[in-house]
């Protein structure tokens, strides 16, 4: 849910843009009303669909339930299972057939809570999984191979102590895993693509973000 980037691509570049949101946000906070659980999911779904129309984005949803703040990726996978999340992502890619897959998250502790970490990991894994005919053949959809996959540079800074994990309140070693190449790196990821989402759009009369 990177509104500025999505709007830049759709409104600024005329690209066909879709977003997969795993949950309906039913476990989130709500300062607007007394709704929670299923009722909150309905409210947040409509809010997101309204934002999609504003940004020019097609919306897809996963089948995962937001169970509230998750401290680790392992906790989220224990609730959802890895297979279920990957299935939802592969189905979305095979249906929508994107050339580029992007994610706000990288699949590590710098993403914050566990559900975000799952999102970052799966966004990378789906890049190869959706193209593999041996993965979920029962889905009945033709494999699809995107050309590129990107994630945002991590938000959290790396210090001498390592990476601070605000979900657990502890520091973790400064190591990053690439789920496409299946390799570890001790180097903090650096940006190699910039999206000018802060630029002013004459068409919109404001910036994309």
mmCIF file of C-alpha atoms in Angstrom:
data_model
loop_
_atom_site.group_PDB
_atom_site.id
_atom_site.type_symbol
_atom_site.label_atom_id
_atom_site.label_comp_id
_atom_site.label_asym_id
_atom_site.label_seq_id
_atom_site.Cartn_x
_atom_site.Cartn_y
_atom_site.Cartn_z
ATOM 1 C CA UNK A 1 0.000 0.000 0.000
ATOM 2 C CA UNK A 2 2.466 2.567 -1.318
ATOM 3 C CA UNK A 3 0.025 5.259 -2.404
ATOM 4 C CA UNK A 4 2.473 7.734 -3.902
ATOM 5 C CA UNK A 5 4.256 5.126 -6.021
ATOM 6 C CA UNK A 6 1.019 3.500 -7.156
ATOM 7 C CA UNK A 7 -0.476 6.867 -8.130
ATOM 8 C CA UNK A 8 2.687 7.881 -9.989
ATOM 9 C CA UNK A 9 2.532 4.698 -12.061
ATOM 10 C CA UNK A 10 -1.220 4.852 -12.737
ATOM 11 C CA UNK A 11 -1.991 8.585 -12.998
ATOM 12 C CA UNK A 12 1.480 9.714 -14.047
ATOM 13 C CA UNK A 13 2.640 6.929 -16.355
ATOM 14 C CA UNK A 14 -0.675 5.475 -17.505
ATOM 15 C CA UNK A 15 0.305 2.008 -16.297
ATOM 16 C CA UNK A 16 -2.167 -0.695 -15.314
ATOM 17 C CA UNK A 17 -1.656 -1.018 -11.565
ATOM 18 C CA UNK A 18 -3.028 -3.582 -9.136
ATOM 19 C CA UNK A 19 -2.586 -4.098 -5.415
ATOM 20 C CA UNK A 20 -2.880 -7.296 -3.402
ATOM 21 C CA UNK A 21 -3.834 -6.734 0.230
ATOM 22 C CA UNK A 22 -3.559 -9.933 2.252
ATOM 23 C CA UNK A 23 -6.049 -9.032 5.009
ATOM 24 C CA UNK A 24 -9.042 -6.760 5.500
ATOM 25 C CA UNK A 25 -7.462 -5.018 8.478
ATOM 26 C CA UNK A 26 -9.939 -6.491 10.936
ATOM 27 C CA UNK A 27 -7.287 -6.728 13.659
ATOM 28 C CA UNK A 28 -6.203 -3.112 13.346
ATOM 29 C CA UNK A 29 -6.843 -0.062 15.462
ATOM 30 C CA UNK A 30 -9.982 2.012 14.985
ATOM 31 C CA UNK A 31 -10.272 5.606 16.190
ATOM 32 C CA UNK A 32 -13.383 6.356 14.112
ATOM 33 C CA UNK A 33 -16.044 4.081 15.570
ATOM 34 C CA UNK A 34 -16.752 1.198 17.915
ATOM 35 C CA UNK A 35 -16.541 -1.388 15.134
ATOM 36 C CA UNK A 36 -14.065 -4.239 15.375
ATOM 37 C CA UNK A 37 -13.372 -7.675 13.848
ATOM 38 C CA UNK A 38 -15.735 -8.344 10.910
ATOM 39 C CA UNK A 39 -17.464 -4.977 11.143
ATOM 40 C CA UNK A 40 -14.114 -3.184 11.101
ATOM 41 C CA UNK A 41 -13.078 -5.304 8.102
ATOM 42 C CA UNK A 42 -16.102 -4.045 6.151
ATOM 43 C CA UNK A 43 -15.286 -0.441 7.057
ATOM 44 C CA UNK A 44 -11.610 -0.686 6.158
ATOM 45 C CA UNK A 45 -12.392 -2.536 2.935
ATOM 46 C CA UNK A 46 -14.600 0.321 1.776
ATOM 47 C CA UNK A 47 -11.980 2.873 2.803
ATOM 48 C CA UNK A 48 -9.353 1.041 0.776
ATOM 49 C CA UNK A 49 -11.595 0.700 -2.278
ATOM 50 C CA UNK A 50 -12.290 4.441 -2.128
ATOM 51 C CA UNK A 51 -8.566 5.148 -1.975
ATOM 52 C CA UNK A 52 -8.023 2.777 -4.932
ATOM 53 C CA UNK A 53 -10.501 4.735 -7.045
ATOM 54 C CA UNK A 54 -8.709 7.960 -6.137
ATOM 55 C CA UNK A 55 -5.296 6.496 -7.034
ATOM 56 C CA UNK A 56 -6.433 4.562 -10.112
ATOM 57 C CA UNK A 57 -5.579 1.139 -8.707
ATOM 58 C CA UNK A 58 -7.224 -2.286 -9.166
ATOM 59 C CA UNK A 59 -7.707 -4.068 -5.835
ATOM 60 C CA UNK A 60 -7.267 -7.741 -4.950
ATOM 61 C CA UNK A 61 -7.564 -9.353 -1.514
ATOM 62 C CA UNK A 62 -6.031 -12.404 0.093
ATOM 63 C CA UNK A 63 -7.866 -14.801 2.383
ATOM 64 C CA UNK A 64 -5.762 -14.107 5.488
ATOM 65 C CA UNK A 65 -7.288 -12.799 8.716
ATOM 66 C CA UNK A 66 -5.661 -9.870 10.510
ATOM 67 C CA UNK A 67 -5.328 -11.216 14.041
ATOM 68 C CA UNK A 68 -3.724 -8.077 15.493
ATOM 69 C CA UNK A 69 -0.157 -7.049 16.213
ATOM 70 C CA UNK A 70 2.263 -9.851 15.376
ATOM 71 C CA UNK A 71 5.783 -9.728 16.757
ATOM 72 C CA UNK A 72 7.431 -12.143 14.333
ATOM 73 C CA UNK A 73 7.071 -13.551 10.863
ATOM 74 C CA UNK A 74 7.010 -17.038 12.354
ATOM 75 C CA UNK A 75 3.943 -16.137 14.415
ATOM 76 C CA UNK A 76 2.097 -14.923 11.329
ATOM 77 C CA UNK A 77 2.995 -17.996 9.287
ATOM 78 C CA UNK A 78 1.886 -20.192 12.195
ATOM 79 C CA UNK A 79 -1.565 -18.591 11.998
ATOM 80 C CA UNK A 80 -1.865 -18.420 8.212
ATOM 81 C CA UNK A 81 0.570 -21.077 6.892
ATOM 82 C CA UNK A 82 3.154 -20.275 4.259
ATOM 83 C CA UNK A 83 1.296 -22.277 1.612
ATOM 84 C CA UNK A 84 -1.912 -20.303 2.011
ATOM 85 C CA UNK A 85 -0.252 -16.894 1.677
ATOM 86 C CA UNK A 86 1.867 -17.991 -1.283
ATOM 87 C CA UNK A 87 -1.219 -19.503 -2.963
ATOM 88 C CA UNK A 88 -3.089 -16.194 -2.700
ATOM 89 C CA UNK A 89 -0.117 -14.279 -4.114
ATOM 90 C CA UNK A 90 0.482 -16.728 -6.969
ATOM 91 C CA UNK A 91 -3.211 -16.604 -7.893
ATOM 92 C CA UNK A 92 -3.151 -12.797 -7.973
ATOM 93 C CA UNK A 93 -0.057 -12.700 -10.192
ATOM 94 C CA UNK A 94 -1.360 -15.336 -12.588
ATOM 95 C CA UNK A 95 -4.688 -13.531 -12.896
ATOM 96 C CA UNK A 96 -3.349 -9.985 -13.187
ATOM 97 C CA UNK A 97 -0.136 -10.869 -15.102
ATOM 98 C CA UNK A 98 2.029 -7.918 -13.994
ATOM 99 C CA UNK A 99 5.358 -7.055 -15.588
ATOM 100 C CA UNK A 100 6.677 -5.711 -12.272
ATOM 101 C CA UNK A 101 6.058 -6.819 -8.684
ATOM 102 C CA UNK A 102 6.793 -4.351 -5.891
ATOM 103 C CA UNK A 103 6.573 -4.380 -2.117
ATOM 104 C CA UNK A 104 6.943 -1.847 0.670
ATOM 105 C CA UNK A 105 8.666 -4.534 2.742
ATOM 106 C CA UNK A 106 11.726 -6.793 2.378
ATOM 107 C CA UNK A 107 10.768 -9.766 4.562
ATOM 108 C CA UNK A 108 12.971 -8.933 7.564
ATOM 109 C CA UNK A 109 12.759 -7.347 11.003
ATOM 110 C CA UNK A 110 13.156 -3.880 9.459
ATOM 111 C CA UNK A 111 9.566 -4.289 8.209
ATOM 112 C CA UNK A 112 8.175 -3.983 11.722
ATOM 113 C CA UNK A 113 5.548 -6.482 12.797
ATOM 114 C CA UNK A 114 5.254 -10.041 11.556
ATOM 115 C CA UNK A 115 2.438 -9.581 9.059
ATOM 116 C CA UNK A 116 4.507 -6.956 7.229
ATOM 117 C CA UNK A 117 7.472 -9.326 7.189
ATOM 118 C CA UNK A 118 5.335 -12.061 5.638
ATOM 119 C CA UNK A 119 4.191 -9.605 2.964
ATOM 120 C CA UNK A 120 7.790 -8.711 2.088
ATOM 121 C CA UNK A 121 8.911 -12.335 1.864
ATOM 122 C CA UNK A 122 5.977 -13.508 -0.229
ATOM 123 C CA UNK A 123 6.300 -10.590 -2.665
ATOM 124 C CA UNK A 124 9.755 -11.923 -3.536
ATOM 125 C CA UNK A 125 8.873 -15.617 -3.511
ATOM 126 C CA UNK A 126 5.900 -15.101 -5.845
ATOM 127 C CA UNK A 127 8.262 -13.697 -8.475
ATOM 128 C CA UNK A 128 9.540 -17.212 -9.233
ATOM 129 C CA UNK A 129 6.655 -19.294 -7.836
ATOM 130 C CA UNK A 130 4.026 -17.817 -10.171
ATOM 131 C CA UNK A 131 6.177 -18.742 -13.168
ATOM 132 C CA UNK A 132 6.700 -22.355 -12.097
ATOM 133 C CA UNK A 133 4.085 -24.735 -13.594
ATOM 134 C CA UNK A 134 4.826 -27.219 -10.800
ATOM 135 C CA UNK A 135 3.619 -24.715 -8.175
ATOM 136 C CA UNK A 136 -0.136 -25.013 -7.487
ATOM 137 C CA UNK A 137 -1.103 -26.680 -10.803
ATOM 138 C CA UNK A 138 -4.525 -27.369 -9.263
ATOM 139 C CA UNK A 139 -5.172 -23.635 -9.515
ATOM 140 C CA UNK A 140 -5.948 -24.084 -13.206
ATOM 141 C CA UNK A 141 -4.226 -20.828 -14.209
ATOM 142 C CA UNK A 142 -1.382 -20.472 -16.694
ATOM 143 C CA UNK A 143 2.003 -19.681 -15.114
ATOM 144 C CA UNK A 144 3.154 -16.075 -15.385
ATOM 145 C CA UNK A 145 6.702 -14.729 -15.069
ATOM 146 C CA UNK A 146 7.048 -11.049 -14.115
ATOM 147 C CA UNK A 147 10.134 -9.291 -15.487
ATOM 148 C CA UNK A 148 11.189 -7.440 -12.329
ATOM 149 C CA UNK A 149 10.658 -7.462 -8.574
ATOM 150 C CA UNK A 150 11.445 -4.568 -6.237
ATOM 151 C CA UNK A 151 11.119 -3.687 -2.558
ATOM 152 C CA UNK A 152 11.615 -0.395 -0.762
ATOM 153 C CA UNK A 153 14.938 0.242 0.958
ATOM 154 C CA UNK A 154 14.352 -0.741 4.625
ATOM 155 C CA UNK A 155 13.021 2.000 6.903
ATOM 156 C CA UNK A 156 14.991 1.032 10.011
ATOM 157 C CA UNK A 157 18.543 2.238 10.291
ATOM 158 C CA UNK A 158 21.404 -0.182 10.805
ATOM 159 C CA UNK A 159 23.618 0.782 13.757
ATOM 160 C CA UNK A 160 26.651 -0.713 15.484
ATOM 161 C CA UNK A 161 24.226 -2.809 17.537
ATOM 162 C CA UNK A 162 22.551 -4.171 14.417
ATOM 163 C CA UNK A 163 18.941 -3.643 13.339
ATOM 164 C CA UNK A 164 16.393 -2.596 15.947
ATOM 165 C CA UNK A 165 13.264 -4.716 15.875
ATOM 166 C CA UNK A 166 10.555 -2.508 17.373
ATOM 167 C CA UNK A 167 8.094 -5.410 17.420
ATOM 168 C CA UNK A 168 10.210 -7.344 19.932
ATOM 169 C CA UNK A 169 12.205 -4.439 21.385
ATOM 170 C CA UNK A 170 15.479 -6.221 20.619
ATOM 171 C CA UNK A 171 18.365 -5.809 18.215
ATOM 172 C CA UNK A 172 18.961 -8.355 15.462
ATOM 173 C CA UNK A 173 22.106 -8.965 13.391
ATOM 174 C CA UNK A 174 22.352 -6.724 10.325
ATOM 175 C CA UNK A 175 21.720 -9.458 7.765
ATOM 176 C CA UNK A 176 19.326 -9.363 4.828
ATOM 177 C CA UNK A 177 17.917 -12.341 2.933
ATOM 178 C CA UNK A 178 17.077 -12.244 -0.758
ATOM 179 C CA UNK A 179 14.163 -14.643 -1.280
ATOM 180 C CA UNK A 180 14.643 -14.611 -5.062
ATOM 181 C CA UNK A 181 18.341 -15.531 -5.155
ATOM 182 C CA UNK A 182 18.166 -17.307 -1.776
ATOM 183 C CA UNK A 183 21.298 -15.567 -0.528
ATOM 184 C CA UNK A 184 22.243 -13.662 2.612
ATOM 185 C CA UNK A 185 23.990 -10.289 2.668
ATOM 186 C CA UNK A 186 25.517 -8.284 5.501
ATOM 187 C CA UNK A 187 25.217 -5.123 3.433
ATOM 188 C CA UNK A 188 22.240 -2.842 3.895
ATOM 189 C CA UNK A 189 20.194 -2.767 0.646
ATOM 190 C CA UNK A 190 20.756 0.367 -1.413
ATOM 191 C CA UNK A 191 18.308 1.976 -3.811
ATOM 192 C CA UNK A 192 18.971 1.301 -7.501
ATOM 193 C CA UNK A 193 15.619 2.623 -8.748
ATOM 194 C CA UNK A 194 13.967 5.865 -7.716
ATOM 195 C CA UNK A 195 10.265 6.632 -8.195
ATOM 196 C CA UNK A 196 9.636 10.426 -8.210
ATOM 197 C CA UNK A 197 6.349 10.187 -6.330
ATOM 198 C CA UNK A 198 6.962 13.559 -4.693
ATOM 199 C CA UNK A 199 7.064 15.378 -8.044
ATOM 200 C CA UNK A 200 4.310 17.848 -8.867
ATOM 201 C CA UNK A 201 1.777 16.655 -11.443
ATOM 202 C CA UNK A 202 0.274 19.380 -13.627
ATOM 203 C CA UNK A 203 -2.562 16.976 -14.449
ATOM 204 C CA UNK A 204 -3.453 16.381 -10.807
ATOM 205 C CA UNK A 205 -2.511 19.823 -9.535
ATOM 206 C CA UNK A 206 -0.541 18.232 -6.688
ATOM 207 C CA UNK A 207 2.195 15.697 -6.115
ATOM 208 C CA UNK A 208 1.525 12.001 -6.617
ATOM 209 C CA UNK A 209 2.135 11.275 -2.973
#
